[in-house]
mmCIF file of C-alpha atoms in Angstrom:
data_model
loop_
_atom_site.group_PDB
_atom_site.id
_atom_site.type_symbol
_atom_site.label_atom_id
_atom_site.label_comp_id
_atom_site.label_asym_id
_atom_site.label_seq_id
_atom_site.Cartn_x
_atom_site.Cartn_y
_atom_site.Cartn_z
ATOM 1 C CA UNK K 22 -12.669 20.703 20.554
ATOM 2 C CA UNK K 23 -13.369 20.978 17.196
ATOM 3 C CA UNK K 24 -16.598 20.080 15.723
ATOM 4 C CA UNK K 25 -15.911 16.554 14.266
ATOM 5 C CA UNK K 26 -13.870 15.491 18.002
ATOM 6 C CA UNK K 27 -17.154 16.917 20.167
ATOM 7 C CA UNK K 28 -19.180 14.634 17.813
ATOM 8 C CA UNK K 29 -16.984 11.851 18.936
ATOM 9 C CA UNK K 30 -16.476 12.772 21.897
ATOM 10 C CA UNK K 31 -20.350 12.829 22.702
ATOM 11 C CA UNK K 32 -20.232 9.120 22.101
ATOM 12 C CA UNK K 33 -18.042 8.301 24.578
ATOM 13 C CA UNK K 34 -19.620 7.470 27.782
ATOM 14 C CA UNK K 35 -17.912 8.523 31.184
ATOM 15 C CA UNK K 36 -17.737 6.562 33.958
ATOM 16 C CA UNK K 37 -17.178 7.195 37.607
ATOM 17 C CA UNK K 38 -15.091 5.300 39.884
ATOM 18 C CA UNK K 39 -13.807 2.707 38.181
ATOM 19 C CA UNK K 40 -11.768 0.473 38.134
ATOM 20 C CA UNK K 41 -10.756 2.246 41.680
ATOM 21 C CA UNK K 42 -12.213 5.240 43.348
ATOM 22 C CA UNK K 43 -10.948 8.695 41.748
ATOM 23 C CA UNK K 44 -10.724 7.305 38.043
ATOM 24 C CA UNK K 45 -13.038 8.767 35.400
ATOM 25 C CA UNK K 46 -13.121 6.095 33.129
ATOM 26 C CA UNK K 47 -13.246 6.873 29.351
ATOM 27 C CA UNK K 48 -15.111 3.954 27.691
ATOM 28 C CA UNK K 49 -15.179 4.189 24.179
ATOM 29 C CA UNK K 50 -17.233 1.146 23.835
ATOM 30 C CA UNK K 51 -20.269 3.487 22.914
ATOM 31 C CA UNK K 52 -18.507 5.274 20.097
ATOM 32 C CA UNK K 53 -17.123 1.421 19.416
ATOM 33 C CA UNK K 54 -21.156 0.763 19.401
ATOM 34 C CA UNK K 55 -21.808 3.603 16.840
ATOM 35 C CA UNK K 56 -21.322 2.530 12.855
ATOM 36 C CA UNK K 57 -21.136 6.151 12.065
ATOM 37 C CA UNK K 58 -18.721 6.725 14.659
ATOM 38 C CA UNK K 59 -16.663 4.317 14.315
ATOM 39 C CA UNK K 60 -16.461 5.060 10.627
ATOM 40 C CA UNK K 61 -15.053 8.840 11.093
ATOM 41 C CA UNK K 62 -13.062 7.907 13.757
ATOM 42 C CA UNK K 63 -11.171 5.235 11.545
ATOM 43 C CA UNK K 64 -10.950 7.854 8.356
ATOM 44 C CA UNK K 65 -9.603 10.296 10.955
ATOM 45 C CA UNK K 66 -6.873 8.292 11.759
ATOM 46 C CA UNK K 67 -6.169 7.109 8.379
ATOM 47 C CA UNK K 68 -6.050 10.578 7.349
ATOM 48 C CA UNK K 69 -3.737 11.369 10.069
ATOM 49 C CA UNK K 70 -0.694 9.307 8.882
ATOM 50 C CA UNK K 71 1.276 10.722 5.813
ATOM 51 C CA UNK K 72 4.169 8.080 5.410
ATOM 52 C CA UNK K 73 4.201 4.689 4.970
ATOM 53 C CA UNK K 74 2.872 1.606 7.838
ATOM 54 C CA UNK K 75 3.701 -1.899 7.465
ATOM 55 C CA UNK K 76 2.428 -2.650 10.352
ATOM 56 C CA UNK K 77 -0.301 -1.389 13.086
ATOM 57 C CA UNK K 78 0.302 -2.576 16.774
ATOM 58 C CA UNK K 79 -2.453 -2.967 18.216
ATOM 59 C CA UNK K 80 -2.572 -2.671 22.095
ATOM 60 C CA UNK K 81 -5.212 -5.259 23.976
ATOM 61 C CA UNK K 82 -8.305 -4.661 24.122
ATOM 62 C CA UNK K 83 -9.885 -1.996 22.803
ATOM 63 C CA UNK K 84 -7.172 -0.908 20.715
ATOM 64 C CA UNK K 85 -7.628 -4.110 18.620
ATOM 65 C CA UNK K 86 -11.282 -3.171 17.649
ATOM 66 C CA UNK K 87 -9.710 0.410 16.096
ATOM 67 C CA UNK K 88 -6.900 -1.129 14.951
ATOM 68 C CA UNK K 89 -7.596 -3.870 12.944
ATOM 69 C CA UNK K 90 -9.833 -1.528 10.924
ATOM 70 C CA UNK K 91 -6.816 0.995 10.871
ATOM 71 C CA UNK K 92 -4.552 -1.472 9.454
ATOM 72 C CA UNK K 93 -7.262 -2.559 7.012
ATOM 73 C CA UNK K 94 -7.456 0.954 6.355
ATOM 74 C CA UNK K 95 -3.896 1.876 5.834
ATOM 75 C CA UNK K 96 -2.900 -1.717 4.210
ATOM 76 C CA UNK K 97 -0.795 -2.603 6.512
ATOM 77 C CA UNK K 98 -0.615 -6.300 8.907
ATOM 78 C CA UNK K 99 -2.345 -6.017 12.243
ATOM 79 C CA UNK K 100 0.373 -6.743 15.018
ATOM 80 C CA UNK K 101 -1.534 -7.561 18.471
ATOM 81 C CA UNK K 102 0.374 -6.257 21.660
ATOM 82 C CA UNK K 103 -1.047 -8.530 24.792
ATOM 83 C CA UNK K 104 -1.161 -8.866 28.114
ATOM 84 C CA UNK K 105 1.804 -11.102 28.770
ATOM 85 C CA UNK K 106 0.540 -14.790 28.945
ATOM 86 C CA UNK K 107 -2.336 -14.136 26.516
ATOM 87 C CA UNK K 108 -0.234 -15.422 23.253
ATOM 88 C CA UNK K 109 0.839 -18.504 22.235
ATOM 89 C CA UNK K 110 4.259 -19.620 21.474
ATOM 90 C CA UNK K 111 7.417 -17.425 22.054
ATOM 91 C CA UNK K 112 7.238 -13.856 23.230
ATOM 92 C CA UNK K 113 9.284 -11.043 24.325
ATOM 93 C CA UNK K 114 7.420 -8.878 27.426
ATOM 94 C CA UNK K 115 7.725 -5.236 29.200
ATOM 95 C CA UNK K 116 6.917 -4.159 32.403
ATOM 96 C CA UNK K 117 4.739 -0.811 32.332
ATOM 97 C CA UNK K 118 3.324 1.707 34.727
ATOM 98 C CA UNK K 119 -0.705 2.839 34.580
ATOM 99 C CA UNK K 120 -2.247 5.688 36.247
ATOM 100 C CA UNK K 121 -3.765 3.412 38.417
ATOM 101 C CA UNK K 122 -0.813 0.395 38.654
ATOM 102 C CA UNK K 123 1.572 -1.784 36.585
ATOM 103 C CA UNK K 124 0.994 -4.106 34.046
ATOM 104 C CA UNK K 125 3.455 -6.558 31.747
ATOM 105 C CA UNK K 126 3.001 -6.431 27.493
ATOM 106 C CA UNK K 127 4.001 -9.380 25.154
ATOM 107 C CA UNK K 128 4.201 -9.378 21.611
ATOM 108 C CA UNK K 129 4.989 -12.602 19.478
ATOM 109 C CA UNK K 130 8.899 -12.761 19.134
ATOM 110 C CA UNK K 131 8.976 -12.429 14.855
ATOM 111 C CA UNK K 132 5.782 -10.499 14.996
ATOM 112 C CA UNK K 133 7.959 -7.851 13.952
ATOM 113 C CA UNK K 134 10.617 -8.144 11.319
ATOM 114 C CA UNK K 135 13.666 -5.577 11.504
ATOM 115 C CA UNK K 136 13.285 -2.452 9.578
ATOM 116 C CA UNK K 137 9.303 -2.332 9.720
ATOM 117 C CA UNK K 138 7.091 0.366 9.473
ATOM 118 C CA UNK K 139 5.448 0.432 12.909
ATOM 119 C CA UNK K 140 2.314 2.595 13.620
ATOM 120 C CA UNK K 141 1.302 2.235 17.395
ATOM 121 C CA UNK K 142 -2.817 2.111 18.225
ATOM 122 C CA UNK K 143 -4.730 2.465 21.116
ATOM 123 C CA UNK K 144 -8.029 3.590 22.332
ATOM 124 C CA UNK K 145 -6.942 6.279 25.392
ATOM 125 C CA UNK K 146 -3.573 7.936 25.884
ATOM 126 C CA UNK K 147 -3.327 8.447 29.701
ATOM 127 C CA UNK K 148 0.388 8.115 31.390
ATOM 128 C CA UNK K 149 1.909 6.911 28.509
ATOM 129 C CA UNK K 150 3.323 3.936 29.743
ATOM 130 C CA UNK K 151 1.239 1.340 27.425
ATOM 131 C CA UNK K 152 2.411 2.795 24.714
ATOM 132 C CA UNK K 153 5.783 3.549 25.151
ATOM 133 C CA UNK K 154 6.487 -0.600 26.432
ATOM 134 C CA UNK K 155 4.553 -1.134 23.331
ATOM 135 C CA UNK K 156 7.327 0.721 20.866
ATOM 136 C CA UNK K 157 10.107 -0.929 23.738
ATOM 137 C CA UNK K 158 8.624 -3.954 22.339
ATOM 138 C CA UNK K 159 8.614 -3.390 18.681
ATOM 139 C CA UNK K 160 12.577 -1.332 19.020
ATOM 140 C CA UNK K 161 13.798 -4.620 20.489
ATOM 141 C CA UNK K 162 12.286 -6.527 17.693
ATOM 142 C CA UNK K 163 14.064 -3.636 15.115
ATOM 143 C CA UNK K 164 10.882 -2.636 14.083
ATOM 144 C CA UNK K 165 10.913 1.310 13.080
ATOM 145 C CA UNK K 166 7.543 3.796 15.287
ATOM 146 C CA UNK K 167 6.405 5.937 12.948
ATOM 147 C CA UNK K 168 4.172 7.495 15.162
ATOM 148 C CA UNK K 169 0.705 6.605 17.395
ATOM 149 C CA UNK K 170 -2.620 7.238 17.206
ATOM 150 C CA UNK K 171 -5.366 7.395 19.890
ATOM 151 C CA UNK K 172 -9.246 8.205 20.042
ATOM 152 C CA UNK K 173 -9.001 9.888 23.188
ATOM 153 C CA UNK K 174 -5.751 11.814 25.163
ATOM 154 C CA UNK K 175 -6.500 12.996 28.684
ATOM 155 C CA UNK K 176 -3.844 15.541 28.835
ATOM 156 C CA UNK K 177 -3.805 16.392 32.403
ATOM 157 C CA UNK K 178 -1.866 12.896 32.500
ATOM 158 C CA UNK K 179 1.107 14.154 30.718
ATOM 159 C CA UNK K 180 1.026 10.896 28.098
ATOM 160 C CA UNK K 181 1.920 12.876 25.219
ATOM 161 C CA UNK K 182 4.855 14.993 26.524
ATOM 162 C CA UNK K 183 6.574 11.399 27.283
ATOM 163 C CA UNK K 184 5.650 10.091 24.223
ATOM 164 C CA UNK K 185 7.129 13.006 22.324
ATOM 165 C CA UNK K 186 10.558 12.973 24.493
ATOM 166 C CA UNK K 187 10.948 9.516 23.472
ATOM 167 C CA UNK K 188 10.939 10.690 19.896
ATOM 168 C CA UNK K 189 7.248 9.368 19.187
ATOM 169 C CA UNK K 190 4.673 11.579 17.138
ATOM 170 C CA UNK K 191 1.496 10.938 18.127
ATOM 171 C CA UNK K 192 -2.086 12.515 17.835
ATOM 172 C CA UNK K 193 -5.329 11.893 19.023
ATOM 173 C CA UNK K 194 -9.256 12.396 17.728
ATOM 174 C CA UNK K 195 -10.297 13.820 21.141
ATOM 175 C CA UNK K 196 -8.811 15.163 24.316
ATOM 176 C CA UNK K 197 -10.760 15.100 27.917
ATOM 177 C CA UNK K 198 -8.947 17.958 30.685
ATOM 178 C CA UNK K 199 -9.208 16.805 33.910
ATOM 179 C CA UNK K 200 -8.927 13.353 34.016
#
């Protein structure tokens, strides 16, 4: 890791067990915590993207709290991708596997217009399934992925080689082996 990532990466606090037995959780709620931090880890990702974003989506919940100050960053619109049931008014959902179970995205149905720069944020790149029913999401709405960006990959999961087979480019600030 390269000096800048194990700064990071010694803000993020690991934790044992949870949510179930076997899961070394990531929580990046610490770096979150840390103005200085949080600060590089936003100008790293800004940094990161060469072409244009209209939009940053935004995956619930900690991927807001980098996001909206990614998009702010970038000048692009903050697009929120939620737990289904957690928006108001119409929405269009996916069905996604976790390391650890399934869940169900929403997104707003014209959160999205066709043809828009998409950027997809997170805080942790694990299985890759968040993200990629995150871009299902914003392809069904003819939104454009330019690419995703993450604070933390845990390799070992294999995220990022599904990612890239779907035709995403992604990077992340940090990586964690063995999780």
């Amino acid at each position: 890791m390269a000096d800048g990532a194990a700064e990071l990466a010694a803000l993020v606090r690991t934790i044992p067990d949870f949510p179930k037995p076997g899961i070394a959780f990531r929580d990046v709620t610490t770096l979150l915590l840390d103005a200085g931090g949080l600060a590089r880890s936003v100008e790293a990702m800004a940094a990161s993207v060469a072409e244009p974003v209209d939009l940053v989506a935004a995956i619930e919940a900690r991927g807001f709290a980098i996001g909206g100050a990614l998009a702010v960053r970038l000048g692009a619109g903050l697009l929120l991708v939620r737990k289904d049931g957690k928006l108001p008014g119409a929405t269009i959902a996916e069905d996604y596997a976790l390391e650890y179970g399934s869940d169900r995205l929403a997104m707003h149905v014209d959160a999205c217009a066709p043809g828009a720069r998409v950027l997809i944020v997170d805080d942790l790149l694990a299985t890759g399934g968040t993200a990629l029913a995150a871009a299902r999401l914003v392809r069904r709405s003819g939104g454009t992925i330019v690419g995703a960006r993450f604070l933390i990959d845990l390799p070992d999961l294999g995220g990022g080689a599904k990612l890239a087979e779907d035709g995403i480019a992604w990077s992340a600030l940090m990586a964690f082996a063995g999780d």
